[in-house]
Amino acid sequence: MPRQAAPMTAPGKITDCLERLKGSGLPQRDDLIALLSCADEKELKPLFLAADARRKAAVGDVVHLRGIVEFSNYCERNCLYCGLRRVNRQLKRYRMSNREILEAAFAVKAAKIPTLVLQSGEDSFYTTEKLCSLIQSIKAETGLVVTLSLGERPRNDYHAFREAGADRYLLKHETASPSLYGRLHPDSRQENRLQCLKWLKELRYETGAGIMVGLPGQDAAVLADDILLISSLKADMAGIGPFLPHPQTPLAACPSGMVLPVLTVLALVRLACPTINLPATTALSVLHPEGRKKALAVGANVVMPDFTPPAYRRLYDLYPGRTAGSEDTELIMETLKKEIICCGRTLQVTT
Ligand code: 5AD
Ligand code: SF4
């Protein structure tokens, strides 16, 4: 799938588009496309400043922390980009026991982080009953806010998890383009994914959508549609990170996403959806050592430190480089706190 060259945007046009985007109301698709087509960091600077100002006005300086626990790397899907895809036989698979999951949840609580994110591949080993009882015991024993990221499930499951105490659900829409979605997901339908997102909203989950930036075949128009979709879904959160090619996938030879377009999308989402929660994604930190800082400067207000036990963490191999760096949670938290305070922001912790 060849990468489409971004059209150049005439200087001066950017300023006009940005002025319109700074107003209230739904952004115009053409304005989004113009900004997403600009590859000049200097020209984009006013966009980044506007997004940072909008973030401060709409959600303040606090950075929300979510402790993530990746409890199973089994996946029944075959998404073309992902290292967990079913046919990747080189990956050693694991499932954490309930006790291990609960211990990890307690580690999140001990770090004074109010929210736990439970993430896995699409793994039907976890029946509705198993998951409900896990959610119930985590809620009862830790009192943490529980976010789920378990992929597509029937509406009844989402309902049962909500009844069991789950508060939030992350399900990235991955791409708004029907054709690109079809090419990347041989065994799932975009229609169903969007249906799931609607169900989650109906069931009053705080709902997260999101995309990878730099996917092969993605252009500025697709990204503009992604931003408009995030807005029309009324997503409470959007995970936006670069595509990073995984060697054991069919997209191994594709170029990885780049920092600037990720920052541009983050900034535009902040302008389009002022109160949305936007994480500085791990994938962006993998792409650039200052990725987190850069994201926090253009609209991001969430960081999700990994609380998966290190032995499992390295097996949650969505994309390469995820687990480089420190394995020590305390050290990670210290570095994170320093970095957040250094950016002039405050940290959300429980007392
Ligand atoms: N690069 C970046 N993000 C990826 N994900 C999966 N594979 C990759 C990759 N190669 C992200 C997807 C998915 C989440 C579980 O991980 O956005 O929603
Ligand atoms: Fe499975 Fe999610 Fe990876 Fe797709 S992106 S293969 S559903 S873990």
mmCIF file of C-alpha atoms and ligand atoms in Angstrom:
data_model
loop_
_atom_site.group_PDB
_atom_site.id
_atom_site.type_symbol
_atom_site.label_atom_id
_atom_site.label_comp_id
_atom_site.label_asym_id
_atom_site.label_seq_id
_atom_site.Cartn_x
_atom_site.Cartn_y
_atom_site.Cartn_z
ATOM 1 C CA MET A 1 0.000 0.000 0.000
ATOM 2 C CA PRO A 2 1.891 3.141 -1.136
ATOM 3 C CA ARG A 3 2.008 6.170 1.082
ATOM 4 C CA GLN A 4 0.155 9.109 -0.416
ATOM 5 C CA ALA A 5 2.167 12.308 -0.722
ATOM 6 C CA ALA A 6 0.695 15.115 1.349
ATOM 7 C CA PRO A 7 -0.286 18.130 -0.741
ATOM 8 C CA MET A 8 1.529 21.344 0.151
ATOM 9 C CA THR A 9 -0.451 24.035 1.902
ATOM 10 C CA ALA A 10 0.086 27.671 0.895
ATOM 11 C CA PRO A 11 1.534 29.805 3.710
ATOM 12 C CA GLY A 12 -1.031 32.252 5.105
ATOM 13 C CA LYS A 13 -3.773 29.744 4.431
ATOM 14 C CA ILE A 14 -2.750 28.001 7.657
ATOM 15 C CA THR A 15 -3.379 31.167 9.655
ATOM 16 C CA ASP A 16 -6.874 31.567 8.165
ATOM 17 C CA CYS A 17 -7.759 27.908 8.809
ATOM 18 C CA LEU A 18 -6.499 28.116 12.362
ATOM 19 C CA GLU A 19 -8.534 31.244 13.073
ATOM 20 C CA ARG A 20 -11.678 29.390 11.977
ATOM 21 C CA LEU A 21 -10.733 26.291 13.987
ATOM 22 C CA LYS A 22 -10.237 28.375 17.106
ATOM 23 C CA GLY A 23 -13.892 29.411 16.924
ATOM 24 C CA SER A 24 -16.538 27.207 18.467
ATOM 25 C CA GLY A 25 -18.534 24.656 16.497
ATOM 26 C CA LEU A 26 -17.629 21.680 14.364
ATOM 27 C CA PRO A 27 -14.390 22.211 12.418
ATOM 28 C CA GLN A 28 -14.596 22.352 8.653
ATOM 29 C CA ARG A 29 -13.127 19.298 6.966
ATOM 30 C CA ASP A 30 -11.141 21.438 4.486
ATOM 31 C CA ASP A 31 -9.534 23.404 7.304
ATOM 32 C CA LEU A 32 -8.512 20.176 9.031
ATOM 33 C CA ILE A 33 -7.105 18.818 5.765
ATOM 34 C CA ALA A 34 -5.099 21.996 5.201
ATOM 35 C CA LEU A 35 -3.493 21.819 8.638
ATOM 36 C CA LEU A 36 -2.930 18.069 8.414
ATOM 37 C CA SER A 37 -1.177 18.595 5.073
ATOM 38 C CA CYS A 38 1.336 21.037 6.520
ATOM 39 C CA ALA A 39 4.712 19.481 7.305
ATOM 40 C CA ASP A 40 6.404 22.684 8.470
ATOM 41 C CA GLU A 41 6.861 22.697 12.232
ATOM 42 C CA LYS A 42 7.302 26.471 12.348
ATOM 43 C CA GLU A 43 4.054 27.051 10.522
ATOM 44 C CA LEU A 44 2.255 24.678 12.846
ATOM 45 C CA LYS A 45 3.528 26.425 15.981
ATOM 46 C CA PRO A 46 0.434 28.672 16.315
ATOM 47 C CA LEU A 47 -1.756 25.534 16.158
ATOM 48 C CA PHE A 48 0.218 23.928 18.977
ATOM 49 C CA LEU A 49 0.020 27.091 21.101
ATOM 50 C CA ALA A 50 -3.732 27.347 20.495
ATOM 51 C CA ALA A 51 -4.236 23.695 21.496
ATOM 52 C CA ASP A 52 -2.202 24.173 24.661
ATOM 53 C CA ALA A 53 -4.235 27.270 25.572
ATOM 54 C CA ARG A 54 -7.489 25.410 24.867
ATOM 55 C CA ARG A 55 -6.339 22.495 27.056
ATOM 56 C CA LYS A 56 -5.541 24.868 29.913
ATOM 57 C CA ALA A 57 -8.866 26.695 29.620
ATOM 58 C CA ALA A 58 -11.003 23.563 29.226
ATOM 59 C CA VAL A 59 -9.393 20.956 31.499
ATOM 60 C CA GLY A 60 -6.692 22.848 33.428
ATOM 61 C CA ASP A 61 -3.128 21.865 34.249
ATOM 62 C CA VAL A 62 -3.803 18.542 35.913
ATOM 63 C CA VAL A 63 -2.345 15.416 34.295
ATOM 64 C CA HIS A 64 -4.483 12.351 34.979
ATOM 65 C CA LEU A 65 -2.750 9.052 35.592
ATOM 66 C CA ARG A 66 -4.161 5.654 34.630
ATOM 67 C CA GLY A 67 -2.318 2.490 35.637
ATOM 68 C CA ILE A 68 -2.540 -0.073 32.869
ATOM 69 C CA VAL A 69 -2.454 -3.839 33.381
ATOM 70 C CA GLU A 70 -2.226 -5.992 30.254
ATOM 71 C CA PHE A 71 -3.555 -9.245 31.603
ATOM 72 C CA SER A 72 -3.679 -11.460 28.491
ATOM 73 C CA ASN A 73 -1.851 -11.267 25.164
ATOM 74 C CA TYR A 74 -3.999 -13.920 23.494
ATOM 75 C CA CYS A 75 -5.898 -12.470 20.573
ATOM 76 C CA GLU A 76 -8.337 -14.041 18.152
ATOM 77 C CA ARG A 77 -7.999 -11.206 15.638
ATOM 78 C CA ASN A 78 -5.549 -10.710 12.835
ATOM 79 C CA CYS A 79 -5.187 -6.938 12.519
ATOM 80 C CA LEU A 80 -2.447 -6.410 9.948
ATOM 81 C CA TYR A 81 -0.422 -3.992 12.078
ATOM 82 C CA CYS A 82 -0.383 -5.722 15.439
ATOM 83 C CA GLY A 83 2.208 -8.039 16.985
ATOM 84 C CA LEU A 84 -0.484 -9.797 19.047
ATOM 85 C CA ARG A 85 -2.302 -10.948 15.895
ATOM 86 C CA ARG A 86 -3.491 -14.530 16.059
ATOM 87 C CA VAL A 87 -1.106 -15.924 13.446
ATOM 88 C CA ASN A 88 2.034 -14.569 15.112
ATOM 89 C CA ARG A 89 3.257 -17.944 16.368
ATOM 90 C CA GLN A 90 6.609 -16.481 17.468
ATOM 91 C CA LEU A 91 4.968 -14.745 20.392
ATOM 92 C CA LYS A 92 4.754 -16.566 23.697
ATOM 93 C CA ARG A 93 1.225 -16.154 24.998
ATOM 94 C CA TYR A 94 0.216 -15.547 28.622
ATOM 95 C CA ARG A 95 -2.777 -15.003 30.824
ATOM 96 C CA MET A 96 -2.288 -13.503 34.270
ATOM 97 C CA SER A 97 -4.085 -15.254 37.101
ATOM 98 C CA ASN A 98 -6.821 -13.378 38.984
ATOM 99 C CA ARG A 99 -4.467 -13.130 41.945
ATOM 100 C CA GLU A 100 -1.739 -11.564 39.771
ATOM 101 C CA ILE A 101 -4.241 -9.120 38.284
ATOM 102 C CA LEU A 102 -5.461 -8.125 41.725
ATOM 103 C CA GLU A 103 -1.885 -7.664 42.956
ATOM 104 C CA ALA A 104 -1.180 -5.393 39.981
ATOM 105 C CA ALA A 105 -4.370 -3.440 40.808
ATOM 106 C CA PHE A 106 -3.123 -2.985 44.374
ATOM 107 C CA ALA A 107 0.201 -1.706 43.003
ATOM 108 C CA VAL A 108 -1.746 0.928 41.047
ATOM 109 C CA LYS A 109 -3.589 1.925 44.212
ATOM 110 C CA ALA A 110 -0.325 2.005 46.205
ATOM 111 C CA ALA A 111 1.101 4.412 43.615
ATOM 112 C CA LYS A 112 -1.872 6.709 44.433
ATOM 113 C CA ILE A 113 -3.272 6.339 40.941
ATOM 114 C CA PRO A 114 -7.087 6.429 40.982
ATOM 115 C CA THR A 115 -7.773 4.522 37.749
ATOM 116 C CA LEU A 116 -6.941 1.026 36.580
ATOM 117 C CA VAL A 117 -7.037 0.091 32.892
ATOM 118 C CA LEU A 118 -7.519 -3.617 32.249
ATOM 119 C CA GLN A 119 -6.364 -4.428 28.742
ATOM 120 C CA SER A 120 -6.124 -7.652 26.734
ATOM 121 C CA GLY A 121 -6.319 -8.986 23.207
ATOM 122 C CA GLU A 122 -9.707 -10.288 22.102
ATOM 123 C CA ASP A 123 -9.647 -13.416 24.193
ATOM 124 C CA SER A 124 -12.871 -15.420 24.560
ATOM 125 C CA PHE A 125 -11.272 -17.474 27.344
ATOM 126 C CA TYR A 126 -12.563 -14.601 29.449
ATOM 127 C CA THR A 127 -16.272 -15.297 29.527
ATOM 128 C CA THR A 128 -18.789 -12.693 30.645
ATOM 129 C CA GLU A 129 -18.955 -14.385 34.061
ATOM 130 C CA LYS A 130 -15.154 -14.505 34.545
ATOM 131 C CA LEU A 131 -14.794 -10.840 33.676
ATOM 132 C CA CYS A 132 -17.735 -9.716 35.813
ATOM 133 C CA SER A 133 -16.392 -11.500 38.858
ATOM 134 C CA LEU A 134 -12.919 -10.033 38.247
ATOM 135 C CA ILE A 135 -14.349 -6.502 37.926
ATOM 136 C CA GLN A 136 -16.448 -6.978 41.066
ATOM 137 C CA SER A 137 -13.540 -8.159 43.163
ATOM 138 C CA ILE A 138 -11.262 -5.351 41.936
ATOM 139 C CA LYS A 139 -13.934 -2.759 42.715
ATOM 140 C CA ALA A 140 -14.667 -4.260 46.131
ATOM 141 C CA GLU A 141 -11.045 -4.692 47.163
ATOM 142 C CA THR A 142 -9.385 -1.603 45.697
ATOM 143 C CA GLY A 143 -12.165 0.913 45.016
ATOM 144 C CA LEU A 144 -10.311 1.966 41.856
ATOM 145 C CA VAL A 145 -12.076 3.453 38.853
ATOM 146 C CA VAL A 146 -12.099 0.583 36.342
ATOM 147 C CA THR A 147 -11.473 1.119 32.651
ATOM 148 C CA LEU A 148 -11.755 -1.840 30.290
ATOM 149 C CA SER A 149 -9.996 -2.299 26.966
ATOM 150 C CA LEU A 150 -11.020 -5.753 25.793
ATOM 151 C CA GLY A 151 -12.076 -5.135 22.211
ATOM 152 C CA GLU A 152 -15.395 -5.868 20.577
ATOM 153 C CA ARG A 153 -17.941 -7.812 22.629
ATOM 154 C CA PRO A 154 -21.729 -8.234 22.434
ATOM 155 C CA ARG A 155 -23.861 -5.437 23.889
ATOM 156 C CA ASN A 156 -24.981 -7.748 26.700
ATOM 157 C CA ASP A 157 -21.368 -8.132 27.823
ATOM 158 C CA TYR A 158 -20.811 -4.391 27.907
ATOM 159 C CA HIS A 159 -24.016 -4.123 29.924
ATOM 160 C CA ALA A 160 -22.934 -6.856 32.359
ATOM 161 C CA PHE A 161 -19.472 -5.295 32.852
ATOM 162 C CA ARG A 162 -21.117 -1.947 33.584
ATOM 163 C CA GLU A 163 -23.404 -3.594 36.149
ATOM 164 C CA ALA A 164 -20.346 -5.283 37.672
ATOM 165 C CA GLY A 165 -18.809 -1.856 38.242
ATOM 166 C CA ALA A 166 -16.786 -0.942 35.118
ATOM 167 C CA ASP A 167 -16.725 2.809 34.537
ATOM 168 C CA ARG A 168 -14.904 3.379 31.268
ATOM 169 C CA TYR A 169 -14.120 1.525 28.058
ATOM 170 C CA LEU A 170 -11.416 2.107 25.486
ATOM 171 C CA LEU A 171 -12.024 0.915 21.943
ATOM 172 C CA LYS A 172 -9.964 2.746 19.372
ATOM 173 C CA HIS A 173 -11.855 3.114 16.112
ATOM 174 C CA GLU A 174 -8.409 2.745 14.423
ATOM 175 C CA THR A 175 -9.418 4.565 11.217
ATOM 176 C CA ALA A 176 -12.515 6.341 9.951
ATOM 177 C CA SER A 177 -11.879 5.217 6.372
ATOM 178 C CA PRO A 178 -14.075 2.210 5.479
ATOM 179 C CA SER A 179 -11.654 1.013 2.781
ATOM 180 C CA LEU A 180 -8.547 1.343 4.958
ATOM 181 C CA TYR A 181 -10.385 -0.312 7.860
ATOM 182 C CA GLY A 182 -11.286 -3.204 5.569
ATOM 183 C CA ARG A 183 -7.704 -3.645 4.365
ATOM 184 C CA LEU A 184 -6.233 -3.614 7.877
ATOM 185 C CA HIS A 185 -8.800 -5.848 9.542
ATOM 186 C CA PRO A 186 -9.336 -9.081 7.620
ATOM 187 C CA ASP A 187 -11.641 -10.517 10.272
ATOM 188 C CA SER A 188 -13.644 -7.604 11.615
ATOM 189 C CA ARG A 189 -16.103 -5.054 10.272
ATOM 190 C CA GLN A 190 -15.949 -1.333 10.785
ATOM 191 C CA GLU A 191 -19.708 -1.284 11.114
ATOM 192 C CA ASN A 192 -19.514 -3.514 14.171
ATOM 193 C CA ARG A 193 -16.722 -1.482 15.746
ATOM 194 C CA LEU A 194 -18.718 1.729 15.391
ATOM 195 C CA GLN A 195 -21.793 -0.067 16.718
ATOM 196 C CA CYS A 196 -19.792 -1.120 19.789
ATOM 197 C CA LEU A 197 -18.728 2.478 20.376
ATOM 198 C CA LYS A 198 -22.357 3.603 20.195
ATOM 199 C CA TRP A 199 -23.427 0.890 22.650
ATOM 200 C CA LEU A 200 -20.714 1.944 25.075
ATOM 201 C CA LYS A 201 -21.952 5.532 24.982
ATOM 202 C CA GLU A 202 -25.563 4.374 25.423
ATOM 203 C CA LEU A 203 -24.522 2.357 28.460
ATOM 204 C CA ARG A 204 -22.941 5.510 29.886
ATOM 205 C CA TYR A 205 -19.390 4.323 29.848
ATOM 206 C CA GLU A 206 -16.828 7.080 29.564
ATOM 207 C CA THR A 207 -15.806 5.966 26.115
ATOM 208 C CA GLY A 208 -12.449 6.168 24.380
ATOM 209 C CA ALA A 209 -11.924 6.090 20.609
ATOM 210 C CA GLY A 210 -8.641 6.683 18.801
ATOM 211 C CA ILE A 211 -6.298 5.999 15.924
ATOM 212 C CA MET A 212 -2.790 5.289 14.770
ATOM 213 C CA VAL A 213 -1.216 8.074 12.710
ATOM 214 C CA GLY A 214 0.976 7.120 9.746
ATOM 215 C CA LEU A 215 -0.793 3.945 8.712
ATOM 216 C CA PRO A 216 0.013 2.933 5.150
ATOM 217 C CA GLY A 217 -2.693 4.317 2.886
ATOM 218 C CA GLN A 218 -3.788 6.994 5.358
ATOM 219 C CA ASP A 219 -3.794 10.588 4.106
ATOM 220 C CA ALA A 220 -4.795 14.022 5.429
ATOM 221 C CA ALA A 221 -8.422 13.517 4.365
ATOM 222 C CA VAL A 222 -8.652 10.254 6.333
ATOM 223 C CA LEU A 223 -7.164 11.933 9.406
ATOM 224 C CA ALA A 224 -9.634 14.820 9.056
ATOM 225 C CA ASP A 225 -12.465 12.262 9.026
ATOM 226 C CA ASP A 226 -10.943 10.618 12.113
ATOM 227 C CA ILE A 227 -11.067 13.932 13.980
ATOM 228 C CA LEU A 228 -14.656 14.562 12.857
ATOM 229 C CA LEU A 229 -15.619 11.025 13.894
ATOM 230 C CA ILE A 230 -14.058 11.427 17.355
ATOM 231 C CA SER A 231 -16.110 14.609 17.671
ATOM 232 C CA SER A 232 -19.379 13.105 16.394
ATOM 233 C CA LEU A 233 -19.026 10.021 18.620
ATOM 234 C CA LYS A 234 -18.724 12.432 21.561
ATOM 235 C CA ALA A 235 -15.754 10.357 22.683
ATOM 236 C CA ASP A 236 -14.670 11.108 26.238
ATOM 237 C CA MET A 237 -11.143 10.040 25.414
ATOM 238 C CA ALA A 238 -9.009 9.564 22.301
ATOM 239 C CA GLY A 239 -5.824 7.503 22.113
ATOM 240 C CA ILE A 240 -3.635 8.939 19.358
ATOM 241 C CA GLY A 241 -0.220 7.527 18.644
ATOM 242 C CA PRO A 242 2.041 6.743 15.709
ATOM 243 C CA PHE A 243 1.867 3.524 13.719
ATOM 244 C CA LEU A 244 5.040 1.539 14.405
ATOM 245 C CA PRO A 245 5.763 -1.379 12.050
ATOM 246 C CA HIS A 246 6.085 -4.720 13.809
ATOM 247 C CA PRO A 247 8.542 -7.180 12.199
ATOM 248 C CA GLN A 248 6.218 -10.169 12.589
ATOM 249 C CA THR A 249 3.320 -8.592 10.706
ATOM 250 C CA PRO A 250 2.472 -8.058 7.031
ATOM 251 C CA LEU A 251 3.218 -4.329 7.520
ATOM 252 C CA ALA A 252 6.811 -4.964 8.651
ATOM 253 C CA ALA A 253 8.329 -3.095 5.703
ATOM 254 C CA CYS A 254 6.105 -0.012 5.976
ATOM 255 C CA PRO A 255 7.568 3.255 7.261
ATOM 256 C CA SER A 256 6.630 4.204 10.803
ATOM 257 C CA GLY A 257 4.469 7.193 11.641
ATOM 258 C CA MET A 258 6.183 10.511 12.348
ATOM 259 C CA VAL A 259 6.140 12.762 15.380
ATOM 260 C CA LEU A 260 4.851 15.958 13.753
ATOM 261 C CA PRO A 261 1.637 14.500 12.275
ATOM 262 C CA VAL A 262 0.833 12.857 15.624
ATOM 263 C CA LEU A 263 1.225 16.218 17.378
ATOM 264 C CA THR A 264 -0.896 17.900 14.695
ATOM 265 C CA VAL A 265 -3.726 15.384 15.197
ATOM 266 C CA LEU A 266 -3.518 15.744 18.989
ATOM 267 C CA ALA A 267 -3.707 19.531 18.737
ATOM 268 C CA LEU A 268 -6.634 19.422 16.303
ATOM 269 C CA VAL A 269 -8.553 16.959 18.486
ATOM 270 C CA ARG A 270 -8.022 19.254 21.476
ATOM 271 C CA LEU A 271 -9.445 22.190 19.489
ATOM 272 C CA ALA A 272 -12.359 20.139 18.119
ATOM 273 C CA CYS A 273 -13.214 18.501 21.466
ATOM 274 C CA PRO A 274 -11.989 20.866 24.203
ATOM 275 C CA THR A 275 -12.851 18.727 27.245
ATOM 276 C CA ILE A 276 -11.729 15.346 25.877
ATOM 277 C CA ASN A 277 -9.103 13.292 27.726
ATOM 278 C CA LEU A 278 -6.034 12.881 25.543
ATOM 279 C CA PRO A 279 -3.242 10.561 26.617
ATOM 280 C CA ALA A 280 0.380 11.119 25.729
ATOM 281 C CA THR A 281 0.692 7.609 24.277
ATOM 282 C CA THR A 282 3.461 5.118 24.943
ATOM 283 C CA ALA A 283 3.858 4.668 21.172
ATOM 284 C CA LEU A 284 4.827 8.349 20.839
ATOM 285 C CA SER A 285 7.420 7.942 23.606
ATOM 286 C CA VAL A 286 8.801 4.940 21.733
ATOM 287 C CA LEU A 287 9.091 7.011 18.558
ATOM 288 C CA HIS A 288 10.756 9.969 20.295
ATOM 289 C CA PRO A 289 12.477 10.161 23.702
ATOM 290 C CA GLU A 290 10.626 13.409 24.433
ATOM 291 C CA GLY A 291 7.342 12.176 22.972
ATOM 292 C CA ARG A 292 5.447 12.469 26.235
ATOM 293 C CA LYS A 293 6.578 16.028 26.872
ATOM 294 C CA LYS A 294 5.771 17.007 23.308
ATOM 295 C CA ALA A 295 2.256 15.530 23.540
ATOM 296 C CA LEU A 296 1.598 17.251 26.887
ATOM 297 C CA ALA A 297 2.579 20.553 25.259
ATOM 298 C CA VAL A 298 0.000 20.309 22.448
ATOM 299 C CA GLY A 299 -3.154 19.265 24.256
ATOM 300 C CA ALA A 300 -2.539 15.937 26.012
ATOM 301 C CA ASN A 301 -3.626 15.645 29.667
ATOM 302 C CA VAL A 302 -3.367 11.927 30.508
ATOM 303 C CA VAL A 303 -0.446 9.530 31.043
ATOM 304 C CA MET A 304 -0.854 5.772 31.375
ATOM 305 C CA PRO A 305 2.066 4.125 33.209
ATOM 306 C CA ASP A 306 2.333 0.365 32.746
ATOM 307 C CA PHE A 307 1.727 -1.798 35.823
ATOM 308 C CA THR A 308 1.890 -5.136 34.037
ATOM 309 C CA PRO A 309 4.484 -7.311 35.800
ATOM 310 C CA PRO A 310 7.747 -6.972 33.787
ATOM 311 C CA ALA A 311 7.885 -10.664 32.758
ATOM 312 C CA TYR A 312 4.515 -10.297 31.022
ATOM 313 C CA ARG A 313 5.029 -6.711 29.894
ATOM 314 C CA ARG A 314 7.653 -7.671 27.359
ATOM 315 C CA LEU A 315 5.242 -10.201 25.870
ATOM 316 C CA TYR A 316 2.540 -7.575 25.291
ATOM 317 C CA ASP A 317 4.257 -6.934 22.004
ATOM 318 C CA LEU A 318 1.844 -4.705 20.055
ATOM 319 C CA TYR A 319 4.741 -2.874 18.366
ATOM 320 C CA PRO A 320 8.519 -2.910 18.800
ATOM 321 C CA GLY A 321 10.255 -0.901 21.509
ATOM 322 C CA ARG A 322 7.288 -0.819 23.894
ATOM 323 C CA THR A 323 9.155 -2.217 26.813
ATOM 324 C CA ALA A 324 12.518 -0.518 26.374
ATOM 325 C CA GLY A 325 13.659 1.427 29.424
ATOM 326 C CA SER A 326 13.141 0.871 33.090
ATOM 327 C CA GLU A 327 11.155 -2.015 34.482
ATOM 328 C CA ASP A 328 10.979 -0.615 37.962
ATOM 329 C CA THR A 329 7.551 0.890 38.583
ATOM 330 C CA GLU A 330 8.727 3.175 41.386
ATOM 331 C CA LEU A 331 11.460 4.583 39.190
ATOM 332 C CA ILE A 332 9.021 5.047 36.295
ATOM 333 C CA MET A 333 6.632 6.907 38.604
ATOM 334 C CA GLU A 334 9.408 9.151 39.967
ATOM 335 C CA THR A 335 10.592 10.069 36.466
ATOM 336 C CA LEU A 336 7.017 10.682 35.400
ATOM 337 C CA LYS A 337 6.253 12.958 38.336
ATOM 338 C CA LYS A 338 9.409 15.002 37.761
ATOM 339 C CA GLU A 339 8.654 15.344 34.070
ATOM 340 C CA ILE A 340 5.060 16.449 34.659
ATOM 341 C CA ILE A 341 6.047 19.033 37.249
ATOM 342 C CA CYS A 342 8.882 20.189 35.001
ATOM 343 C CA CYS A 343 6.280 20.887 32.261
ATOM 344 C CA GLY A 344 4.485 23.217 34.710
ATOM 345 C CA ARG A 345 1.646 20.757 35.204
ATOM 346 C CA THR A 346 0.149 19.144 38.289
ATOM 347 C CA LEU A 347 -0.323 15.480 38.988
ATOM 348 C CA GLN A 348 -3.614 13.839 39.822
ATOM 349 C CA VAL A 349 -3.165 11.493 42.751
ATOM 350 C CA THR A 350 -5.508 10.003 45.332
ATOM 351 C CA THR A 351 -4.935 10.942 48.946
HETATM 352 N N1 5AD B 1 1.705 0.495 16.042
HETATM 353 C C1 5AD B 1 1.046 1.343 16.863
HETATM 354 N N2 5AD B 1 -0.039 1.000 17.585
HETATM 355 C C2 5AD B 1 -0.460 -0.275 17.488
HETATM 356 N N3 5AD B 1 -1.490 -0.924 18.053
HETATM 357 C C3 5AD B 1 -1.478 -2.200 17.647
HETATM 358 N N4 5AD B 1 -0.448 -2.408 16.802
HETATM 359 C C4 5AD B 1 0.191 -1.214 16.675
HETATM 360 C C5 5AD B 1 1.316 -0.798 15.928
HETATM 361 N N5 5AD B 1 1.989 -1.620 15.130
HETATM 362 C C6 5AD B 1 -2.467 -0.277 18.919
HETATM 363 C C7 5AD B 1 -3.828 -0.232 18.217
HETATM 364 C C8 5AD B 1 -4.737 -0.994 19.130
HETATM 365 C C9 5AD B 1 -3.988 -1.068 20.439
HETATM 366 C C10 5AD B 1 -4.276 -2.295 21.201
HETATM 367 O O1 5AD B 1 -2.627 -1.031 20.076
HETATM 368 O O2 5AD B 1 -4.285 1.102 18.083
HETATM 369 O O3 5AD B 1 -5.968 -0.368 19.348
HETATM 370 FE FE1 SF4 B 2 -5.865 -8.158 18.666
HETATM 371 FE FE2 SF4 B 2 -6.193 -5.589 19.267
HETATM 372 FE FE3 SF4 B 2 -3.902 -6.467 18.197
HETATM 373 FE FE4 SF4 B 2 -6.107 -6.401 16.698
HETATM 374 S S1 SF4 B 2 -5.030 -4.604 17.615
HETATM 375 S S2 SF4 B 2 -4.646 -8.116 16.809
HETATM 376 S S3 SF4 B 2 -7.678 -6.915 18.194
HETATM 377 S S4 SF4 B 2 -4.708 -6.979 20.217
#
